[in-house]
PDB file of C-alpha atoms in Angstrom:
ATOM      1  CA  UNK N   3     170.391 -50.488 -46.648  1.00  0.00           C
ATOM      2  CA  UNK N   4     168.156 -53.554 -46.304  1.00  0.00           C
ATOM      3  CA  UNK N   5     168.660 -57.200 -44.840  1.00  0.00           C
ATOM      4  CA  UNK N   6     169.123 -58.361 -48.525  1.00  0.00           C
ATOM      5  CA  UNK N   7     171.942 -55.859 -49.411  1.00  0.00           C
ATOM      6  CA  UNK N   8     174.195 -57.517 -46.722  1.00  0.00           C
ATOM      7  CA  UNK N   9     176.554 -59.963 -47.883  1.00  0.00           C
ATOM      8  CA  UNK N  10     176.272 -62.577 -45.528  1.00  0.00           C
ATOM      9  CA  UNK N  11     179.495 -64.854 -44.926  1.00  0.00           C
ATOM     10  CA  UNK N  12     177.564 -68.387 -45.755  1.00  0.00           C
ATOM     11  CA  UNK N  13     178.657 -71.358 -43.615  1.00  0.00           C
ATOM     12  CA  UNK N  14     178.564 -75.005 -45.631  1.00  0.00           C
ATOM     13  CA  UNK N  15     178.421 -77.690 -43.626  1.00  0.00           C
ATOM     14  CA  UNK N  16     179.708 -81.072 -44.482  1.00  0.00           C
ATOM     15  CA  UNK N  17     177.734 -83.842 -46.117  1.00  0.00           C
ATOM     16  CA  UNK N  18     177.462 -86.282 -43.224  1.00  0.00           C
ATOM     17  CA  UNK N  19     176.329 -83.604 -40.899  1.00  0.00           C
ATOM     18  CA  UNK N  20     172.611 -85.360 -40.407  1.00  0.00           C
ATOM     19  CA  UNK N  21     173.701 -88.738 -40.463  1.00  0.00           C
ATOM     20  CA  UNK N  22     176.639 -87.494 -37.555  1.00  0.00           C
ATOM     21  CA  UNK N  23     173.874 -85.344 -35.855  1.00  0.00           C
ATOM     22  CA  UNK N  24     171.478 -88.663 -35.407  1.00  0.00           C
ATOM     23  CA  UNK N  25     174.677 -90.497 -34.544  1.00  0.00           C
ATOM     24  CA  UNK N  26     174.825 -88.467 -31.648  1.00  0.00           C
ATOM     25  CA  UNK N  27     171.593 -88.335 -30.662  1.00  0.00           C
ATOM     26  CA  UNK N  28     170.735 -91.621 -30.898  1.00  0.00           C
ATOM     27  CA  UNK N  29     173.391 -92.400 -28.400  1.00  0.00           C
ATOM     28  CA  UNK N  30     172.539 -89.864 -26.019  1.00  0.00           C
ATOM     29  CA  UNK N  31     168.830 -91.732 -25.931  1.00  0.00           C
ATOM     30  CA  UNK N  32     170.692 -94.932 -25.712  1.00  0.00           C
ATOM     31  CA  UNK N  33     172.635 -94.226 -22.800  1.00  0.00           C
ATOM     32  CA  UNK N  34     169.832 -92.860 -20.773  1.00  0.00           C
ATOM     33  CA  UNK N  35     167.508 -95.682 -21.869  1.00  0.00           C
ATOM     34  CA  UNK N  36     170.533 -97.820 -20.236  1.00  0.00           C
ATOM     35  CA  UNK N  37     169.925 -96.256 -16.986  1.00  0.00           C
ATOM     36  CA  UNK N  38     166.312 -96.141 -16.102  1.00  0.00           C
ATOM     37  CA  UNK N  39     166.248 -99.976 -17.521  1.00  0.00           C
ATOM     38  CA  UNK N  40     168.894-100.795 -15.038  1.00  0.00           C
ATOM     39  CA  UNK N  41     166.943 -98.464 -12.070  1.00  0.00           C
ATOM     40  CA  UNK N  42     169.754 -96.205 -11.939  1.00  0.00           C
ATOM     41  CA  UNK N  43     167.719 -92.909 -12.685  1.00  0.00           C
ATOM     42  CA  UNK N  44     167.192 -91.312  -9.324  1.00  0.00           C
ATOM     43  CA  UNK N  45     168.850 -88.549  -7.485  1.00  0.00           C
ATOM     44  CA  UNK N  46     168.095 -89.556  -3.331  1.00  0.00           C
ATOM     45  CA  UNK N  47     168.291 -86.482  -1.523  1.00  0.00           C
ATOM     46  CA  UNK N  48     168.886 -87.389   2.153  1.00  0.00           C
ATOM     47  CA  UNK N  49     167.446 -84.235   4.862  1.00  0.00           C
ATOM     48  CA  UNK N  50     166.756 -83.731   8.069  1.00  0.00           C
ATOM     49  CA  UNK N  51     163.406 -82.598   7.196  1.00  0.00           C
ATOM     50  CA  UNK N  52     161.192 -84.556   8.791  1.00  0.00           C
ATOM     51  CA  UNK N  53     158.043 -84.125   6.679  1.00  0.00           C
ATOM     52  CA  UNK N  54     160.157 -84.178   3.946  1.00  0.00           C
ATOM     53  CA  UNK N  55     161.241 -81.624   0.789  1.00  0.00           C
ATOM     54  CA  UNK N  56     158.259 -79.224  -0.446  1.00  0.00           C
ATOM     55  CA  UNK N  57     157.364 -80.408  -3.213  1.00  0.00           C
ATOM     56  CA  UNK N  58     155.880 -77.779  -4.667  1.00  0.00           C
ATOM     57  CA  UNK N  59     159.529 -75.830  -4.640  1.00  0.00           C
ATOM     58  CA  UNK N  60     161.497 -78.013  -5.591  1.00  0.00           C
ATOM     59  CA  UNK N  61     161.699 -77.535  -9.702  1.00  0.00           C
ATOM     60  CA  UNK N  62     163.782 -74.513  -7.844  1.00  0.00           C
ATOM     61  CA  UNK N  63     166.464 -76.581  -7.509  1.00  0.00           C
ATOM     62  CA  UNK N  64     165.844 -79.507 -10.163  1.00  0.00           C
ATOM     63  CA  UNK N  65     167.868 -77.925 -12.956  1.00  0.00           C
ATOM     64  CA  UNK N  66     170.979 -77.865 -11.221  1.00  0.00           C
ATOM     65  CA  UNK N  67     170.240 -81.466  -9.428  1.00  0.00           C
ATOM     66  CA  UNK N  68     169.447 -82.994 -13.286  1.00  0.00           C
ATOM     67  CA  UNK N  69     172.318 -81.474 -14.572  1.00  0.00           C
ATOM     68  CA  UNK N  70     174.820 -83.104 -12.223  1.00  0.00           C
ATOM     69  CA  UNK N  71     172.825 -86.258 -12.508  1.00  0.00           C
ATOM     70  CA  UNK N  72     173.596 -86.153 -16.543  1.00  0.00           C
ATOM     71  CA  UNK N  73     177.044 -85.505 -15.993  1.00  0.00           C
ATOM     72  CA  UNK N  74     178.103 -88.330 -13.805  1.00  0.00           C
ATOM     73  CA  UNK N  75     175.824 -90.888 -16.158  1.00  0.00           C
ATOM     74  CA  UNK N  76     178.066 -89.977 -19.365  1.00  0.00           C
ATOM     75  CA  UNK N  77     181.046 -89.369 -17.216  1.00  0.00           C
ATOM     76  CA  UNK N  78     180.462 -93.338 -15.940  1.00  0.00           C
ATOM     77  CA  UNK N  79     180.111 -94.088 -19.671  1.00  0.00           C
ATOM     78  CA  UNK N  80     183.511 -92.573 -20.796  1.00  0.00           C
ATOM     79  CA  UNK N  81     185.242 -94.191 -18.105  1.00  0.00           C
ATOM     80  CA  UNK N  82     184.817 -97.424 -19.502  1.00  0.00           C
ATOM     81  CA  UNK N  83     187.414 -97.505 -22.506  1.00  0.00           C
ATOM     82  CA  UNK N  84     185.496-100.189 -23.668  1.00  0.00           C
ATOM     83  CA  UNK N  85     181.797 -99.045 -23.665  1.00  0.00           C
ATOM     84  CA  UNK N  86     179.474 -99.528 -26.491  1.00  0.00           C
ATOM     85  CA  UNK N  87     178.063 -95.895 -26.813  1.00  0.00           C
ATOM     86  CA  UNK N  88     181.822 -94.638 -28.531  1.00  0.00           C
ATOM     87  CA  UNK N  89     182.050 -91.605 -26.179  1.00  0.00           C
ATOM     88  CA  UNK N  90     185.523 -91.167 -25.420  1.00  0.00           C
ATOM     89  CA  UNK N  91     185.239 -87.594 -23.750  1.00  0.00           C
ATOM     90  CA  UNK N  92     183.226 -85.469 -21.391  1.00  0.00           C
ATOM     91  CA  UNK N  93     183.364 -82.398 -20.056  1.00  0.00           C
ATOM     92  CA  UNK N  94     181.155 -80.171 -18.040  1.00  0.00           C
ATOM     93  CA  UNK N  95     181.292 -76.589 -18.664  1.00  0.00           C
ATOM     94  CA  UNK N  96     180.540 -73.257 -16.654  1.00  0.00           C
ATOM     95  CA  UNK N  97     177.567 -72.187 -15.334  1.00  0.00           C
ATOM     96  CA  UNK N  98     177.119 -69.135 -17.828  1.00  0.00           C
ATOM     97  CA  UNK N  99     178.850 -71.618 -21.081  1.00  0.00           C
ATOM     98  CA  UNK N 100     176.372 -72.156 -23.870  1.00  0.00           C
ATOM     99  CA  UNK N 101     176.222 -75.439 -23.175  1.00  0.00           C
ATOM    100  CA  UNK N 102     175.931 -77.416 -19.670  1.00  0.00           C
ATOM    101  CA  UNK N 103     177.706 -80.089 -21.337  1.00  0.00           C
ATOM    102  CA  UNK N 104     180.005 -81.411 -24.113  1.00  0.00           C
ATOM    103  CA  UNK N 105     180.163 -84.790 -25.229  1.00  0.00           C
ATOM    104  CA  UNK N 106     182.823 -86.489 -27.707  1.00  0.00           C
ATOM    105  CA  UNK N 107     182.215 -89.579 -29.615  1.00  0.00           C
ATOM    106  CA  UNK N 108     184.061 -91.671 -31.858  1.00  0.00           C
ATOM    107  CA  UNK N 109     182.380 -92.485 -35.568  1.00  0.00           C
ATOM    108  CA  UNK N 110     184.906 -94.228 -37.809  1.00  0.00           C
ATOM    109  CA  UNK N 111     187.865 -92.412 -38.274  1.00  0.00           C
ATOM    110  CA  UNK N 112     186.070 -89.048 -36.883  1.00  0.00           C
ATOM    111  CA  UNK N 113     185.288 -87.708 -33.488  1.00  0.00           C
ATOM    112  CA  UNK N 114     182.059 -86.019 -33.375  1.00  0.00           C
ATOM    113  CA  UNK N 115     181.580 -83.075 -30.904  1.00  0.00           C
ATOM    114  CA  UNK N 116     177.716 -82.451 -29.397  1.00  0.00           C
ATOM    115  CA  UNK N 117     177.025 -79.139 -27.011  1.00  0.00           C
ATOM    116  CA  UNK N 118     174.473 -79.900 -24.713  1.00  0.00           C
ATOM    117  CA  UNK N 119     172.320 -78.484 -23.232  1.00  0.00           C
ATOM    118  CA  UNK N 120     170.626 -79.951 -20.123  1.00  0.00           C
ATOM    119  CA  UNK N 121     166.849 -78.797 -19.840  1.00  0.00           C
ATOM    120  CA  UNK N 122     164.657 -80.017 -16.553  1.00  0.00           C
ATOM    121  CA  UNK N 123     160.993 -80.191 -16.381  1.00  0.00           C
ATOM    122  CA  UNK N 124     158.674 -81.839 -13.839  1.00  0.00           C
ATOM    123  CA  UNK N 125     155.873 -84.463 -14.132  1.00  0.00           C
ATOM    124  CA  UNK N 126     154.414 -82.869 -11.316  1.00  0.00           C
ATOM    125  CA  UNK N 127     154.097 -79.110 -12.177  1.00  0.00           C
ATOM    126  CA  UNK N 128     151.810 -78.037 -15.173  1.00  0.00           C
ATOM    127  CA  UNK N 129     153.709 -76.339 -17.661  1.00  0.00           C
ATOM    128  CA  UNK N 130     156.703 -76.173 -15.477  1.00  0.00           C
ATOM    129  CA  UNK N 131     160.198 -76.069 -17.799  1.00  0.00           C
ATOM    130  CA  UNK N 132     157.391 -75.555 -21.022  1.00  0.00           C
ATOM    131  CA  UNK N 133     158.832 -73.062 -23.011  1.00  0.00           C
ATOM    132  CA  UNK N 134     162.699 -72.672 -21.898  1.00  0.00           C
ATOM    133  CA  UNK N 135     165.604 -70.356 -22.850  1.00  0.00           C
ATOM    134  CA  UNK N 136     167.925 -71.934 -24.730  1.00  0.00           C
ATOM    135  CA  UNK N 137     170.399 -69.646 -25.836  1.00  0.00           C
ATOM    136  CA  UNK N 138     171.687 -66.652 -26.538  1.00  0.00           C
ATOM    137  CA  UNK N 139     170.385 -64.829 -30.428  1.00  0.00           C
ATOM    138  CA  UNK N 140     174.094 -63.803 -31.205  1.00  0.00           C
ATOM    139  CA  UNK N 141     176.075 -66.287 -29.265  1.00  0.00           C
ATOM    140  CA  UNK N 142     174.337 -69.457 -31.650  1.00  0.00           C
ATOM    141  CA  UNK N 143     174.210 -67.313 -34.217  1.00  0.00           C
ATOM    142  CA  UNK N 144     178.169 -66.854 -34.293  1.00  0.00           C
ATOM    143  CA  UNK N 145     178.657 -70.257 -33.197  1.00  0.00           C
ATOM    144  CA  UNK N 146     176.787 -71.372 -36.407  1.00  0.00           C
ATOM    145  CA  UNK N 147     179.158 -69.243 -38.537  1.00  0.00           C
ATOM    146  CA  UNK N 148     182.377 -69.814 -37.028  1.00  0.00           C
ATOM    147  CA  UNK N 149     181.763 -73.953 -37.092  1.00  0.00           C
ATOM    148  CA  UNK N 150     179.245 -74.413 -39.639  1.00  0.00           C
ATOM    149  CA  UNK N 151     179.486 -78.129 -38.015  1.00  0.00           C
ATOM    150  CA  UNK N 152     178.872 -77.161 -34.465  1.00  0.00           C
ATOM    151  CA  UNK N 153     175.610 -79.190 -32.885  1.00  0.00           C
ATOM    152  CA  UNK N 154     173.848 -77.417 -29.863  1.00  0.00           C
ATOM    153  CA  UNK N 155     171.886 -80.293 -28.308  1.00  0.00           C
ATOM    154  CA  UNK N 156     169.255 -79.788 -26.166  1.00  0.00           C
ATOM    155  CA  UNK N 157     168.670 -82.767 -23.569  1.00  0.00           C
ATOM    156  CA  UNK N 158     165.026 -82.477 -21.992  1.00  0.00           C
ATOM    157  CA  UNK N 159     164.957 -84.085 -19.100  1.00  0.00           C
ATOM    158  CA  UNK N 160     161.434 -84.890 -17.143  1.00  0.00           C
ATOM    159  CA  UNK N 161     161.528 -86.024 -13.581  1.00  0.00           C
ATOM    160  CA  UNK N 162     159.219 -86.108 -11.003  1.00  0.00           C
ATOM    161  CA  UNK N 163     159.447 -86.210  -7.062  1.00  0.00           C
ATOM    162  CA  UNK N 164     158.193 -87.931  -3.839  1.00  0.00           C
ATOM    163  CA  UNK N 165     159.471 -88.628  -0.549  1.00  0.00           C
ATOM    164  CA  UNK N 166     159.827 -92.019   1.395  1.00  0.00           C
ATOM    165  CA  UNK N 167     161.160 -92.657   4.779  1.00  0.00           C
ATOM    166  CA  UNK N 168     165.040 -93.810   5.262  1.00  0.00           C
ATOM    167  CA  UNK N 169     164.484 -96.907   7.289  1.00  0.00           C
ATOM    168  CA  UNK N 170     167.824 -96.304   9.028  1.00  0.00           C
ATOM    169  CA  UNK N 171     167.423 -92.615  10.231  1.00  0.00           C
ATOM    170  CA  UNK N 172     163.949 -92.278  10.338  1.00  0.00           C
ATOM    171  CA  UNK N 173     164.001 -88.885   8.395  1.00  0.00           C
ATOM    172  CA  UNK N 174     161.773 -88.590   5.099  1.00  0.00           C
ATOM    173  CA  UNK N 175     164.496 -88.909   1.858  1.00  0.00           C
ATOM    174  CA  UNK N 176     163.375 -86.732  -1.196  1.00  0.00           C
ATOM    175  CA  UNK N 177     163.913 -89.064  -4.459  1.00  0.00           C
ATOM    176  CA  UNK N 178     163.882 -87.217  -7.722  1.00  0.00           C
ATOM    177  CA  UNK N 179     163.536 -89.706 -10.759  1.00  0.00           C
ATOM    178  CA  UNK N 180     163.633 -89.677 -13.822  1.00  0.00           C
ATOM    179  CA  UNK N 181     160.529 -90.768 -16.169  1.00  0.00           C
ATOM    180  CA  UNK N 182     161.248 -89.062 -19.402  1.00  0.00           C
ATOM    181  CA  UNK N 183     163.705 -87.371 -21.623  1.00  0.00           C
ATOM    182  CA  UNK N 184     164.833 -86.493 -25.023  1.00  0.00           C
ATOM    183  CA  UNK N 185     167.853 -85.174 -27.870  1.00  0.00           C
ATOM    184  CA  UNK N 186     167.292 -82.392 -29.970  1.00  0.00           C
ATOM    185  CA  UNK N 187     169.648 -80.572 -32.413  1.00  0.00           C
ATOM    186  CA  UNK N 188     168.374 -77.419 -32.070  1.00  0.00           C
ATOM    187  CA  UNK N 189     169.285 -76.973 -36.315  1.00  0.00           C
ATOM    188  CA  UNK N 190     166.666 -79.571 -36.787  1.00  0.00           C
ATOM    189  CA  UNK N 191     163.648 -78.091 -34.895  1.00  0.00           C
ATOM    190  CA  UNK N 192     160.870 -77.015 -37.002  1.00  0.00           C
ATOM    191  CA  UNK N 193     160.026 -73.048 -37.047  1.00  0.00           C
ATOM    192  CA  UNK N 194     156.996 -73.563 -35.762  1.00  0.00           C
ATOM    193  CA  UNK N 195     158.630 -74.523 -32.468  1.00  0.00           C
ATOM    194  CA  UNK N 196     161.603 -71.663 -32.064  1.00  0.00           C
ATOM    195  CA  UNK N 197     160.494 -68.233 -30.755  1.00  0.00           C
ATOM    196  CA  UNK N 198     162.798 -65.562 -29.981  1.00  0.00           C
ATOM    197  CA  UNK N 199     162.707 -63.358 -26.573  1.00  0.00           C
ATOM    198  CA  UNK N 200     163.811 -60.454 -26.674  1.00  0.00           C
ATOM    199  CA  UNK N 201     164.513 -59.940 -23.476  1.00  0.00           C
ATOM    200  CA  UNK N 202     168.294 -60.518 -21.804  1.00  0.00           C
ATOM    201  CA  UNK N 203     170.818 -58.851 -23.749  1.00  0.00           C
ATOM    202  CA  UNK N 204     170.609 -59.849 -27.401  1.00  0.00           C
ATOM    203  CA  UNK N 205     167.695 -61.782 -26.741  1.00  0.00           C
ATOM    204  CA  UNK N 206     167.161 -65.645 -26.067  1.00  0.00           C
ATOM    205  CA  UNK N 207     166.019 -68.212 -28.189  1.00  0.00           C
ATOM    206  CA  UNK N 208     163.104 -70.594 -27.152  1.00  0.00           C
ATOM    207  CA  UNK N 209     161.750 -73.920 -27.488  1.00  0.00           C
ATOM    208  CA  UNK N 210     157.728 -72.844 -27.546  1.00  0.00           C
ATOM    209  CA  UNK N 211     156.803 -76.090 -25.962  1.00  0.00           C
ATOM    210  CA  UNK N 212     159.304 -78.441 -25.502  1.00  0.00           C
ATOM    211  CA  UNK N 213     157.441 -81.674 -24.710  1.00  0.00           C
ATOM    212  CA  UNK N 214     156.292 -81.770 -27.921  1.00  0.00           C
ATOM    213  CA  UNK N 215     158.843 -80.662 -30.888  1.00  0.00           C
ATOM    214  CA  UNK N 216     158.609 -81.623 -34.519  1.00  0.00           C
ATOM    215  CA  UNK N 217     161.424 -81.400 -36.839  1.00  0.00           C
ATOM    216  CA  UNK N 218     162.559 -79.675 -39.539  1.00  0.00           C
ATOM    217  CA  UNK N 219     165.937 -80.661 -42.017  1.00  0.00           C
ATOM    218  CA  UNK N 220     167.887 -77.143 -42.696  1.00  0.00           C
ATOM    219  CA  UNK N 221     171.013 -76.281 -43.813  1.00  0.00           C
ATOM    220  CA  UNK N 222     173.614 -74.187 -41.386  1.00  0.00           C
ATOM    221  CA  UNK N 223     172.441 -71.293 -43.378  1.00  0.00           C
ATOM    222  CA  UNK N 224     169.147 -71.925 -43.440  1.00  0.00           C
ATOM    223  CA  UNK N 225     169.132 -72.050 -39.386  1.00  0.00           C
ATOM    224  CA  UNK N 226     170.847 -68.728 -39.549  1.00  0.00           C
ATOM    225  CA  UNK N 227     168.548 -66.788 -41.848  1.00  0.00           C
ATOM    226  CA  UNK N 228     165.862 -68.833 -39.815  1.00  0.00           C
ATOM    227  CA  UNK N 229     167.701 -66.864 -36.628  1.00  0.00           C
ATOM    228  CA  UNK N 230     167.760 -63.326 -38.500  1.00  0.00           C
ATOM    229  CA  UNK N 231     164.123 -63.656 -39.504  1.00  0.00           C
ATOM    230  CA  UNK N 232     163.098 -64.479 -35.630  1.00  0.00           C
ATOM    231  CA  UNK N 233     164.973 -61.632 -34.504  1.00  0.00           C
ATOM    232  CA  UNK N 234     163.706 -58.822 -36.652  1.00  0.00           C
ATOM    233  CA  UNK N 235     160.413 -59.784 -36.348  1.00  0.00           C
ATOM    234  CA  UNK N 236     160.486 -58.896 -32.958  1.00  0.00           C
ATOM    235  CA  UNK N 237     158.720 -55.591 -32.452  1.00  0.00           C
ATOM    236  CA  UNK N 238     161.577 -54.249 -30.099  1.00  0.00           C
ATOM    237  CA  UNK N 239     164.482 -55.374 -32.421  1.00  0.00           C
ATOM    238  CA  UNK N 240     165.007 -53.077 -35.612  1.00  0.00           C
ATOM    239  CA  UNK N 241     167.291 -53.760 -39.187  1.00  0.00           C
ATOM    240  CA  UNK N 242     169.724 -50.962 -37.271  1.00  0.00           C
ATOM    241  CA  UNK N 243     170.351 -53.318 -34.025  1.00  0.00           C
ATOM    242  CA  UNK N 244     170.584 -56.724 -36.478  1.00  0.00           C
ATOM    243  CA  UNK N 245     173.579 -54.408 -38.422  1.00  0.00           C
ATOM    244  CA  UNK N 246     174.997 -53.571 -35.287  1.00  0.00           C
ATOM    245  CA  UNK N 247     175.346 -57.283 -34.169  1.00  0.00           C
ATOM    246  CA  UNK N 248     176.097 -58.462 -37.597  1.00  0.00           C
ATOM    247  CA  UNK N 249     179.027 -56.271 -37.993  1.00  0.00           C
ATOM    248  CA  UNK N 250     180.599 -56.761 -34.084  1.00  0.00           C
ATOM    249  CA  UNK N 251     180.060 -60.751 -34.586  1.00  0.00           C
ATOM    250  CA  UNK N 252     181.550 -60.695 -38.422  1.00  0.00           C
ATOM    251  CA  UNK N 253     178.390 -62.100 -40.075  1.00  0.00           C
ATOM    252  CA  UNK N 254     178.897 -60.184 -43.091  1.00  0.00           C
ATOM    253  CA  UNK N 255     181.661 -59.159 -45.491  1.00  0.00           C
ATOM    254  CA  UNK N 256     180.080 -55.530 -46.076  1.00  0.00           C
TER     255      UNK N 256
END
């Protein structure tokens, strides 16, 4: 048995899923560009470090740090019933979810869901955050056949840090802000750019270098062949561990 005696379950998504993908995305940008227009993109990190954070650890704890940041901005958002981005819902999700965050907006008569995931790089560090995980091989892979609809977002996020002294305590405050970011669906991200580790269970797919992506229009079932043919290209994957998966996650009728 090869890969092209399977018969593959095919998911179909539906026909506004590009224009409702660039809905979503455009609004994400929009909020964000909101923010650092206003001056409200920095995280203030108060110590009692007098010299200060070190700065050349602290992409250590930046993910985490830009991840609540993105939270509270959308949360703020959905708390106005009123606001002019349509997001009516958000909710953060657990530390080991697929996604760090899932936002709900209203289009018309539809609400439109977009997973995201929150990626953190600094303008400080060369290549720091270049080439991220972004998820698991057979967790996007079933998500993609379960909810041919479903739209993984990945937010990059570029910050970079400094310290300046509180004139009230006299200790050095650590200010992380934000210069740069970005939406991705991860469907829509050329092939060029997606590699697949195998490392980490099933293996993780990557972004190659995410500060500069190009895209790509595919189907759902495009982006899961486009999946398959990443993972069995990998020298320590073989046709017997794709069967395997493709059998425990349903992919296929046979």
């Amino acid at each position: 048995m090869t890969y092209d005696d399977l018969i593959f379950k095919i998911p179909q998504e539906s026909k506004t899923y590009r224009e409702d993908s660039a809905f979503i995305t455009t609004q994400i940008i929009s909020i964000l560009d909101e923010r650092k227009t206003t001056g409200d993109n920095k995280i203030i990190l108060n110590t009692n470090l007098k010299l200060g954070l070190p700065l050349e650890n602290i992409n250590k704890i930046a993910g985490p740090m830009i991840e609540a940041w993105a939270f509270e901005v959308f949360a703020g958002i959905r708390d106005d019933s009123n606001n002019n981005y349509s997001l009516i819902n958000v909710e953060a999700q657990e530390r080991l979810g697929m996604a760090d965050i899932i936002l709900q907006f209203k289009k018309d008569e539809s609400v439109l869901t977009g997973n995201v995931d929150v990626k953190a790089t600094s303008n400080d560090i060369p290549n720091s955050g270049k080439s991220p995980n972004i998820t698991s091989f057979s967790r996007i892979r079933s998500a993609y056949v379960k909810d041919p609809d479903f739209m993984f977002i990945v937010l990059y996020v570029k910050h970079r840090v400094y310290s300046r002294r509180n004139k009230t305590s006299g200790l050095m405050d650590g200010i992380m802000e934000i210069v740069d970011y970005n939406a991705y669906d991860l469907k829509f991200i050329s092939d060029e750019d997606i590699s697949y580790n195998p490392a980490l269970g099933t293996g993780q797919i990557q972004v190659k270098d995410i500060h500069y992506i190009t895209f790509q229009y595919r189907t759902t079932w495009q982006m899961c062949q486009l999946l398959d043919r990443k993972y069995l290209s990998s020298s320590r994957r073989t046709f017997e561990d794709f069967y395997r998966e493709a059998v425990k996650h349903r992919w296929i009728k046979n």
